[in-house]
PDB file of C-alpha atoms in Angstrom:
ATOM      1  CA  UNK A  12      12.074  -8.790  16.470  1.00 91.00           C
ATOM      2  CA  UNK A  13      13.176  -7.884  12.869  1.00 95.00           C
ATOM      3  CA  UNK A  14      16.041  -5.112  12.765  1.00 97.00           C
ATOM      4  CA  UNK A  15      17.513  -3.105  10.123  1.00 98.00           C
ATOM      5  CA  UNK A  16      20.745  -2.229   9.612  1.00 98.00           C
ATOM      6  CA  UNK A  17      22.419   0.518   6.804  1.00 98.00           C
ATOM      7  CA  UNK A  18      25.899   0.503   5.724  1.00 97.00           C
ATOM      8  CA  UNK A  19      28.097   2.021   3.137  1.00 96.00           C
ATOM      9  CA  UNK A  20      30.202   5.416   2.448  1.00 96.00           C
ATOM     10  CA  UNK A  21      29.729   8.133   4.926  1.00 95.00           C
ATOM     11  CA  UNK A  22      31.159  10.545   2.559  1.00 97.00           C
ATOM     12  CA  UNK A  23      30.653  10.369  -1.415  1.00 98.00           C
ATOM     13  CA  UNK A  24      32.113  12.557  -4.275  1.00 97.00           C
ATOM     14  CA  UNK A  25      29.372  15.419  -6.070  1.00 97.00           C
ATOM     15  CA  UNK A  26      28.443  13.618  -9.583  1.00 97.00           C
ATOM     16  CA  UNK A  27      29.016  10.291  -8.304  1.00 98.00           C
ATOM     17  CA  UNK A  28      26.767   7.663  -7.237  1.00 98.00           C
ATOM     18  CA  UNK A  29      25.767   7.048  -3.607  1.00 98.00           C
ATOM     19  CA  UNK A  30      25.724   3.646  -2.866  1.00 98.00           C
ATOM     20  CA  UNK A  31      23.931   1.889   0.359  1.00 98.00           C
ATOM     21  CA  UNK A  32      23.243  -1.283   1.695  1.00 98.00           C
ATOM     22  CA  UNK A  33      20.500  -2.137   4.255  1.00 98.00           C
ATOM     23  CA  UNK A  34      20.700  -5.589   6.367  1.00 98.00           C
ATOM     24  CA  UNK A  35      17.716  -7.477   7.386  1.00 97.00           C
ATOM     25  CA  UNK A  36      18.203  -9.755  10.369  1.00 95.00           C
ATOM     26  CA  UNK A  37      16.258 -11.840  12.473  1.00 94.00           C
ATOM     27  CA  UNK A  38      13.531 -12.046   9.900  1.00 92.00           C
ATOM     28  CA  UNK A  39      13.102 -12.891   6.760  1.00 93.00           C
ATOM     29  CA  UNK A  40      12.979 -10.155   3.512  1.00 94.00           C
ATOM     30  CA  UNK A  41      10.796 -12.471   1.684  1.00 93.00           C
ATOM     31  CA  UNK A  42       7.921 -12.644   3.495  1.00 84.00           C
ATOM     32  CA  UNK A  43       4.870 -11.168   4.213  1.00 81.00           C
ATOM     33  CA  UNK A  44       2.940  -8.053   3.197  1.00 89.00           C
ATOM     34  CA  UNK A  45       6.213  -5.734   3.226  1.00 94.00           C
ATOM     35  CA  UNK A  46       7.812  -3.160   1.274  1.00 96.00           C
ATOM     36  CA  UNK A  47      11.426  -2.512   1.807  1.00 97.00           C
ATOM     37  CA  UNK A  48      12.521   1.337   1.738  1.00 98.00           C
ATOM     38  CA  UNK A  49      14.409   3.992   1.850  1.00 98.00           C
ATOM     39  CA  UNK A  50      13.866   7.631   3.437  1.00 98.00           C
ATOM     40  CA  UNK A  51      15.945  10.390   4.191  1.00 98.00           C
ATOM     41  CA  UNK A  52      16.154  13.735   6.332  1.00 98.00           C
ATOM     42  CA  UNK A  53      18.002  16.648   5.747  1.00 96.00           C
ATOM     43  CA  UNK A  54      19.636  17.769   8.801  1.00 93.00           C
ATOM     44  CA  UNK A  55      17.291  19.718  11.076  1.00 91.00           C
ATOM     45  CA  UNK A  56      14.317  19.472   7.812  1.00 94.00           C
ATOM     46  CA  UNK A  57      11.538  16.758   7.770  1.00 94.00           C
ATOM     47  CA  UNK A  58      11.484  13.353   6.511  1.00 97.00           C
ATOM     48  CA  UNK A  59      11.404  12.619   2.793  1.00 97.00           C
ATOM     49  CA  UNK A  60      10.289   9.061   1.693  1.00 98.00           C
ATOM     50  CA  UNK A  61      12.640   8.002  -1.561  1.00 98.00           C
ATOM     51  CA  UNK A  62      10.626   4.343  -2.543  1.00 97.00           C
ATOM     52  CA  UNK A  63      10.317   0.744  -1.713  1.00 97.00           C
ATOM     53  CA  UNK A  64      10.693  -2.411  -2.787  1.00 97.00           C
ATOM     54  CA  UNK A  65       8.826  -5.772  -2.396  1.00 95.00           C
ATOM     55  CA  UNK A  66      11.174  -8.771  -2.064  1.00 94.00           C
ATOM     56  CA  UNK A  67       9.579  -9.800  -5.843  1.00 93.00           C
ATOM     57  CA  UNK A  68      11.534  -7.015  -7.146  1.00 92.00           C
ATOM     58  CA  UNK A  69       8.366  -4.700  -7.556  1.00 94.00           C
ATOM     59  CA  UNK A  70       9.717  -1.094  -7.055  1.00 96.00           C
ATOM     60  CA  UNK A  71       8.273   2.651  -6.633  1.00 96.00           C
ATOM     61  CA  UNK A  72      10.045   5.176  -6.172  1.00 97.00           C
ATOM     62  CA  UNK A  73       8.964   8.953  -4.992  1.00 97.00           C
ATOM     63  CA  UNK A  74       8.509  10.966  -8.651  1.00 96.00           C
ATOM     64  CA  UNK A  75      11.225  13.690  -7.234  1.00 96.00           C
ATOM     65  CA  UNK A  76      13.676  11.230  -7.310  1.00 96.00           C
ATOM     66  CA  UNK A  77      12.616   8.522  -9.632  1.00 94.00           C
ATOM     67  CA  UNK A  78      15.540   9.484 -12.325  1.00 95.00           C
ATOM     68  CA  UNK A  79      18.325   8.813 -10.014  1.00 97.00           C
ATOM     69  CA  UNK A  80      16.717   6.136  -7.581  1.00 98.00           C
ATOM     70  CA  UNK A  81      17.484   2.545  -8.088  1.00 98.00           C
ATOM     71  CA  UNK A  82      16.196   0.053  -4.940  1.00 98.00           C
ATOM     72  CA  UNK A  83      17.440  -3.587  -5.406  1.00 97.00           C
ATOM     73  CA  UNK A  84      16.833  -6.651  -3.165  1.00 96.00           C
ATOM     74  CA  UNK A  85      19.016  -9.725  -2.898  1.00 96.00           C
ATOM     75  CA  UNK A  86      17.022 -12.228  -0.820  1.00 94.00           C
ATOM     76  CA  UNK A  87      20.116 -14.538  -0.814  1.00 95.00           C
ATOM     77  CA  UNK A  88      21.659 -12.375   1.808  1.00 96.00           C
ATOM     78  CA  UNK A  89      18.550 -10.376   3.247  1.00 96.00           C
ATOM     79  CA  UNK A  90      19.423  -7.523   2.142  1.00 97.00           C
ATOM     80  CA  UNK A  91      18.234  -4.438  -0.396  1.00 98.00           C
ATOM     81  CA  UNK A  92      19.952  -1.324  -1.423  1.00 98.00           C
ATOM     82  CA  UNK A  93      19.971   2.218  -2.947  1.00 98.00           C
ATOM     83  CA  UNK A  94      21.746   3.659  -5.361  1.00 98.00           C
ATOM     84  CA  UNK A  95      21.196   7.460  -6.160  1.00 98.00           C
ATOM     85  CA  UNK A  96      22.847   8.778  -8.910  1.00 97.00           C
ATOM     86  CA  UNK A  97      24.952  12.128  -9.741  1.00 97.00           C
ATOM     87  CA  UNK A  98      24.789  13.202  -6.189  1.00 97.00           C
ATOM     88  CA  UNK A  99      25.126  16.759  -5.388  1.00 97.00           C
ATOM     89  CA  UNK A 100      25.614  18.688  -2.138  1.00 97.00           C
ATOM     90  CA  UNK A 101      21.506  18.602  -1.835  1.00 97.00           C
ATOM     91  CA  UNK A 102      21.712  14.915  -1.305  1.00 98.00           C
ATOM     92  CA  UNK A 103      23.596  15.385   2.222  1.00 98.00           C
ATOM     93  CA  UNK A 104      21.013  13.712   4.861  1.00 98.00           C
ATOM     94  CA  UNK A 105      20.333  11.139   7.325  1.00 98.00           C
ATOM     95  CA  UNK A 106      19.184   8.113   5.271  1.00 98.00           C
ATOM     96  CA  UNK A 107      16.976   5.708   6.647  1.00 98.00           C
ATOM     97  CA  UNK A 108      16.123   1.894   5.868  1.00 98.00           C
ATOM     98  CA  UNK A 109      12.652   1.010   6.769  1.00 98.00           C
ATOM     99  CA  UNK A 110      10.064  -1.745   6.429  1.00 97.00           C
ATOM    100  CA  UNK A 111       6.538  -0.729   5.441  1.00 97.00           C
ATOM    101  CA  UNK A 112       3.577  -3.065   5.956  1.00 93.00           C
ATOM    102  CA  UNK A 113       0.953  -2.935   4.000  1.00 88.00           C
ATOM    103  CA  UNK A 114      -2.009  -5.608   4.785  1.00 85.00           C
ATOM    104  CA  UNK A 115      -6.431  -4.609   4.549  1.00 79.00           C
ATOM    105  CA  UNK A 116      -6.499  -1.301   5.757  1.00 81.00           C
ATOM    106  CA  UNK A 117      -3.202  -0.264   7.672  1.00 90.00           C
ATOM    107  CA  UNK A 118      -0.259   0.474   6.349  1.00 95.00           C
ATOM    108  CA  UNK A 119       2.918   2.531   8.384  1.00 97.00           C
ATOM    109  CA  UNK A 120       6.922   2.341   8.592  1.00 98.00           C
ATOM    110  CA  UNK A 121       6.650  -0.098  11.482  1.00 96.00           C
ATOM    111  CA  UNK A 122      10.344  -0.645  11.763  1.00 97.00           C
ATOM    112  CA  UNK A 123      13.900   1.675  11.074  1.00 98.00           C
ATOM    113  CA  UNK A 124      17.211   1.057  10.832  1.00 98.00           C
ATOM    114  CA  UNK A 125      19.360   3.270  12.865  1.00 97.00           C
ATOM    115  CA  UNK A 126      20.268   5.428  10.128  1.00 98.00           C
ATOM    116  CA  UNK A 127      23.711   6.729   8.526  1.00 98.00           C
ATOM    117  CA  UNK A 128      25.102   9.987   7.488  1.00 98.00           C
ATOM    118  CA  UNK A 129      25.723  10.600   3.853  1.00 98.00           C
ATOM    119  CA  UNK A 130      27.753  13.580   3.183  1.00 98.00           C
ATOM    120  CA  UNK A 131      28.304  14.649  -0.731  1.00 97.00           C
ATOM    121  CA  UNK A 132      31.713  17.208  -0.716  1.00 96.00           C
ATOM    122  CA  UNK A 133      35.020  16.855  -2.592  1.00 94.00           C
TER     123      UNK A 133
ATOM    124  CA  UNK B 196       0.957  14.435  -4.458  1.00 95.00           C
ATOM    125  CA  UNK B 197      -0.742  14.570  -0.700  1.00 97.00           C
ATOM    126  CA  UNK B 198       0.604  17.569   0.911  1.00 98.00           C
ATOM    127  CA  UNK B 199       0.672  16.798   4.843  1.00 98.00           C
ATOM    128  CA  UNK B 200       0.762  19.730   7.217  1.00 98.00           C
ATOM    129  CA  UNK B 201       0.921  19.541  10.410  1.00 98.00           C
ATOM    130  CA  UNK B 202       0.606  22.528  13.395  1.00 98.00           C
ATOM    131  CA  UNK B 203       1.993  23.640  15.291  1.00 97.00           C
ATOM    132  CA  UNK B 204       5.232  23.600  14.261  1.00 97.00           C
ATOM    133  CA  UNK B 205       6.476  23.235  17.457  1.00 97.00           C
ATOM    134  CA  UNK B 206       5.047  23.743  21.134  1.00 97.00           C
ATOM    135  CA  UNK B 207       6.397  24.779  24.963  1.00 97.00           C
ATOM    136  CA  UNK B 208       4.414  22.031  28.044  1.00 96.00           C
ATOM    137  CA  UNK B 209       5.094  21.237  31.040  1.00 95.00           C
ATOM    138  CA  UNK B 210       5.252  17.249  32.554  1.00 95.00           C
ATOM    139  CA  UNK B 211       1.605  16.777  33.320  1.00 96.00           C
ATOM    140  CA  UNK B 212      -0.086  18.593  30.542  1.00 96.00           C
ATOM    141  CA  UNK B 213      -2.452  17.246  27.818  1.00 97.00           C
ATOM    142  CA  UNK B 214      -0.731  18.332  24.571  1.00 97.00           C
ATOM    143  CA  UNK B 215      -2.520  18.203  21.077  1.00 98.00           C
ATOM    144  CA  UNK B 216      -0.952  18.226  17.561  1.00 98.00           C
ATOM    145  CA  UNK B 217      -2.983  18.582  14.061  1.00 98.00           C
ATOM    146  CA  UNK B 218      -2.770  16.929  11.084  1.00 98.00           C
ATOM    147  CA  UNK B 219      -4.105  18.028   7.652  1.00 98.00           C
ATOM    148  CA  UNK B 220      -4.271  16.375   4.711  1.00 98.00           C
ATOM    149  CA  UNK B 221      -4.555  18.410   1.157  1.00 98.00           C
ATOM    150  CA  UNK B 222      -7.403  15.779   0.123  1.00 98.00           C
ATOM    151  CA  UNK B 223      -8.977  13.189   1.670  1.00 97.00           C
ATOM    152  CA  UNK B 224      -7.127  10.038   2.755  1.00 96.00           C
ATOM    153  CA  UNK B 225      -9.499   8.077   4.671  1.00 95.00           C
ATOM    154  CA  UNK B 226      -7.880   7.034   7.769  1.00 96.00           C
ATOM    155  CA  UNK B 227      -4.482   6.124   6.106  1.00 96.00           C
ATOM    156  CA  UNK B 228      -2.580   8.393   8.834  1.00 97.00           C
ATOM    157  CA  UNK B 229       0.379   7.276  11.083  1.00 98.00           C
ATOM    158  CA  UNK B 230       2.237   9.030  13.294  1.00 98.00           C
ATOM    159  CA  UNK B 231       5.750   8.676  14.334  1.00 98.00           C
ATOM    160  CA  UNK B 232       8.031  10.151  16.959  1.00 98.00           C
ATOM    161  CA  UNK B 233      11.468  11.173  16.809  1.00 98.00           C
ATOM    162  CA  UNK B 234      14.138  12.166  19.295  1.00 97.00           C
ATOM    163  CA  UNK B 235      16.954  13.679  18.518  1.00 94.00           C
ATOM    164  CA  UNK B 236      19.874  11.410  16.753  1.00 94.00           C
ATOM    165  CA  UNK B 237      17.227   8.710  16.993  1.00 97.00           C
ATOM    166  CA  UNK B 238      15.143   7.032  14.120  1.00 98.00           C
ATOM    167  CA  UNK B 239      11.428   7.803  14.178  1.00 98.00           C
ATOM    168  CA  UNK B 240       9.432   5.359  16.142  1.00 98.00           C
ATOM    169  CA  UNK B 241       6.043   4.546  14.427  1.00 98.00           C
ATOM    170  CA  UNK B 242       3.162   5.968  17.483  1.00 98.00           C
ATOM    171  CA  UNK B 243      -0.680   5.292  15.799  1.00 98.00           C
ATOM    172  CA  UNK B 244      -1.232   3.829  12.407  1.00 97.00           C
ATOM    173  CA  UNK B 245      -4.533   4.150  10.475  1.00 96.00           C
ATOM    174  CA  UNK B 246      -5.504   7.139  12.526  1.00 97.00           C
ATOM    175  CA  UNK B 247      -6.525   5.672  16.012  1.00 97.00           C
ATOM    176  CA  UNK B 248      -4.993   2.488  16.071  1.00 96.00           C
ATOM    177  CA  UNK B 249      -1.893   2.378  19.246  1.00 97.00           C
ATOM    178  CA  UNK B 250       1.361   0.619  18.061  1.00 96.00           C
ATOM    179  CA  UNK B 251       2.490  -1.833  20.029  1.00 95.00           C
ATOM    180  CA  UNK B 252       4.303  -1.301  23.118  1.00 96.00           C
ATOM    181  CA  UNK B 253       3.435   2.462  22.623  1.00 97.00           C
ATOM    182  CA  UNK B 254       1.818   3.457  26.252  1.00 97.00           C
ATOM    183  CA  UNK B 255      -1.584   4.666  26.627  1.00 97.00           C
ATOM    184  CA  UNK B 256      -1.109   8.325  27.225  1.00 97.00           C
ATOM    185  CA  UNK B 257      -0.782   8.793  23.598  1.00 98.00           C
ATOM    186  CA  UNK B 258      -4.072   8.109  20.842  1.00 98.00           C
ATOM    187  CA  UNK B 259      -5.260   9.540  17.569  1.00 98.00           C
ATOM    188  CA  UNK B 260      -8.298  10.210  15.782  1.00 98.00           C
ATOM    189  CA  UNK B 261      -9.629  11.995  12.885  1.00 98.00           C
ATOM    190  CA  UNK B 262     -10.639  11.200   9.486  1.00 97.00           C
ATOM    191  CA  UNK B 263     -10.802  12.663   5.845  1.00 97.00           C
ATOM    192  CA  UNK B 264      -8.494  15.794   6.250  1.00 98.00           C
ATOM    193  CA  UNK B 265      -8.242  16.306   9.340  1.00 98.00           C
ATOM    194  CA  UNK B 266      -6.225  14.350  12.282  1.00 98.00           C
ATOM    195  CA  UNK B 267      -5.265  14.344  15.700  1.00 98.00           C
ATOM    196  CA  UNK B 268      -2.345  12.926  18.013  1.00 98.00           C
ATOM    197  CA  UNK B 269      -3.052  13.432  21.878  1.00 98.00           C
ATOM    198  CA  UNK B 270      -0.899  13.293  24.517  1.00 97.00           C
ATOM    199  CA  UNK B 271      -3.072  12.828  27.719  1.00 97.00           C
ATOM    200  CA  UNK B 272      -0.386  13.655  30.370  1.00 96.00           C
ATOM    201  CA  UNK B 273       3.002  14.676  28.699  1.00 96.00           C
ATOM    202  CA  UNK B 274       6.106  12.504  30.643  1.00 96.00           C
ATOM    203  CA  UNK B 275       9.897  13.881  30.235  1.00 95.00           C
ATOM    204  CA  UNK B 276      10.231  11.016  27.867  1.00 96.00           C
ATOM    205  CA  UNK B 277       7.798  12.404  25.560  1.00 96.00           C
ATOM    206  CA  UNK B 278      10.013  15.703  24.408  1.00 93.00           C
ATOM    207  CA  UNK B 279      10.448  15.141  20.454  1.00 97.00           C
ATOM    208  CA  UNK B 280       9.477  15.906  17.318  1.00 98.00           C
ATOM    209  CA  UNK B 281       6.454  14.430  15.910  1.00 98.00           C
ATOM    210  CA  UNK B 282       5.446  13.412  12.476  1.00 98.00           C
ATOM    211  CA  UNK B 283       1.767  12.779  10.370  1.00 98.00           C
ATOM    212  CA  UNK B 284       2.236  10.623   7.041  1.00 98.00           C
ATOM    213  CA  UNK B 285      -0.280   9.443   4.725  1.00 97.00           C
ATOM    214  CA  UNK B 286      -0.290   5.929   3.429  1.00 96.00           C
ATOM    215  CA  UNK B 287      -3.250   6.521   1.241  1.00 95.00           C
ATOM    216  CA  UNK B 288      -1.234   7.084  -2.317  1.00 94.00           C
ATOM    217  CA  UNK B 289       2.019   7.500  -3.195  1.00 93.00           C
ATOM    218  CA  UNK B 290       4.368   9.042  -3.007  1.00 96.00           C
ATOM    219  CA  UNK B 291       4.189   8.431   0.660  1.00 97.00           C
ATOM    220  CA  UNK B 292       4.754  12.079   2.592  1.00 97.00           C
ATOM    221  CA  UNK B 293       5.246  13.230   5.864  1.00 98.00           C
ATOM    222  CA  UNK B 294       4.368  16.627   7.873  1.00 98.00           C
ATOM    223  CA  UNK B 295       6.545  19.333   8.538  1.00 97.00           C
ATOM    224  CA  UNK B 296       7.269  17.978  12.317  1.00 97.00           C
ATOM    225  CA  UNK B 297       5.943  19.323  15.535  1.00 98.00           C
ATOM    226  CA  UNK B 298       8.850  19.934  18.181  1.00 98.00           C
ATOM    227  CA  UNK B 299       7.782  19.455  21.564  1.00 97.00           C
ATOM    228  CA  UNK B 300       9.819  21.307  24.010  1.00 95.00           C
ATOM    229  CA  UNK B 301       9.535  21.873  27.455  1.00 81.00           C
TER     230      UNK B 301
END
């Protein structure tokens, strides 16, 4: 069974870039009708999807965030990651790698990572 | 974009009880509707995709319907397991979006 697993800062600096990593193992990231992403959740608020990539380097990104999102993939080491620039205290949330399927008809988040804790503060 | 909402926003049951949540969509969206469940400190775990369809491994108890605007997500006979939030999201355009949350609580 694929699992996903984030890492990077639990803490980062208003202004400055948040920076996060999400591990793909016992699967492969370049196969199949999936889109790699990222969502987030403000603590006690709703979920927020941020965009996705496919493992061709084909990105979208949600429009509220498109100006600071970056989503990368490196298939050499299964992995794809986020970058959201000039962070301010409205970026503190639970972020949240996914994979999203998308094949005839269906399409969902079928699998999470565990998520991490991103806190913006000086 | 698709604004989601979902009601209610949260609801007391007992173990036993057949519990219903809604899910409306501000335009139509086919059957592009999934529904996850979260507990607390947990990720969400996806429930139903394309409206009616039962995830793997999800049990029985639970099934969805609806199409167009307007969705369902049943719980037949709510277990002590089931106590969480729930969530609609549409996967017909993007940017993909998600409801409010119901909060089950007992």
């Amino acid at each position: 069974q694929v699992q996903l697993q984030e890492s990077g800062p639990g803490l980062v600096k208003p202004s400055q870039t948040l920076s996060l990593t999400c591990t793909v193992s016992s699967g492969s990231i370049s196969s199949g009708p999936y889109y790699w992403s990222w969502m987030r959740q403000h603590p006690g608020k709703g979920l927020e999807w941020i965009g996705y990539i496919h493992y061709t380097g084909s990105t979208y990104y949600n429009p509220s965030l498109k100006s600071r999102v970056s989503i990368s993939v490196d298939t050499s080491k299964n992995q794809f990651s986020l970058k959201l620039s000039s962070v301010t205290a409205a970026d503190t949330a639970m972020y949240y790698c996914a994979r999203f399927y998308n094949r005839n008809d269906e399409s969902a988040f079928d699998i999470w990572g565990q998520g991490t804790m991103v806190t913006v503060s000086s | 974009d698709i604004q989601m909402t979902q009601s209610p926003s949260s609801l007391s049951a007992s173990v036993g009880d057949r519990v219903i949540i809604t899910c409306r969509a501000s335009q139509t969206i086919s059957t592009y509707l999934n529904w996850y469940q979260q507990k607390p400190g947990k990720a969400p775990k996806l429930l139903i995709y394309a409206a009616s369809s039962l995830q793997s491994g999800v049990p029985s108890r639970f099934s969805g319907s609806g199409s167009g605007t307007d969705f369902t997500l049943t719980i037949s006979s709510l277990q002590p397991e089931d106590f969480a939030t729930y969530y609609c999201q549409q996967s017909y355009s993007s940017p993909r979006t998600f409801g409010q949350g119901t909060k089950v609580e007992i």
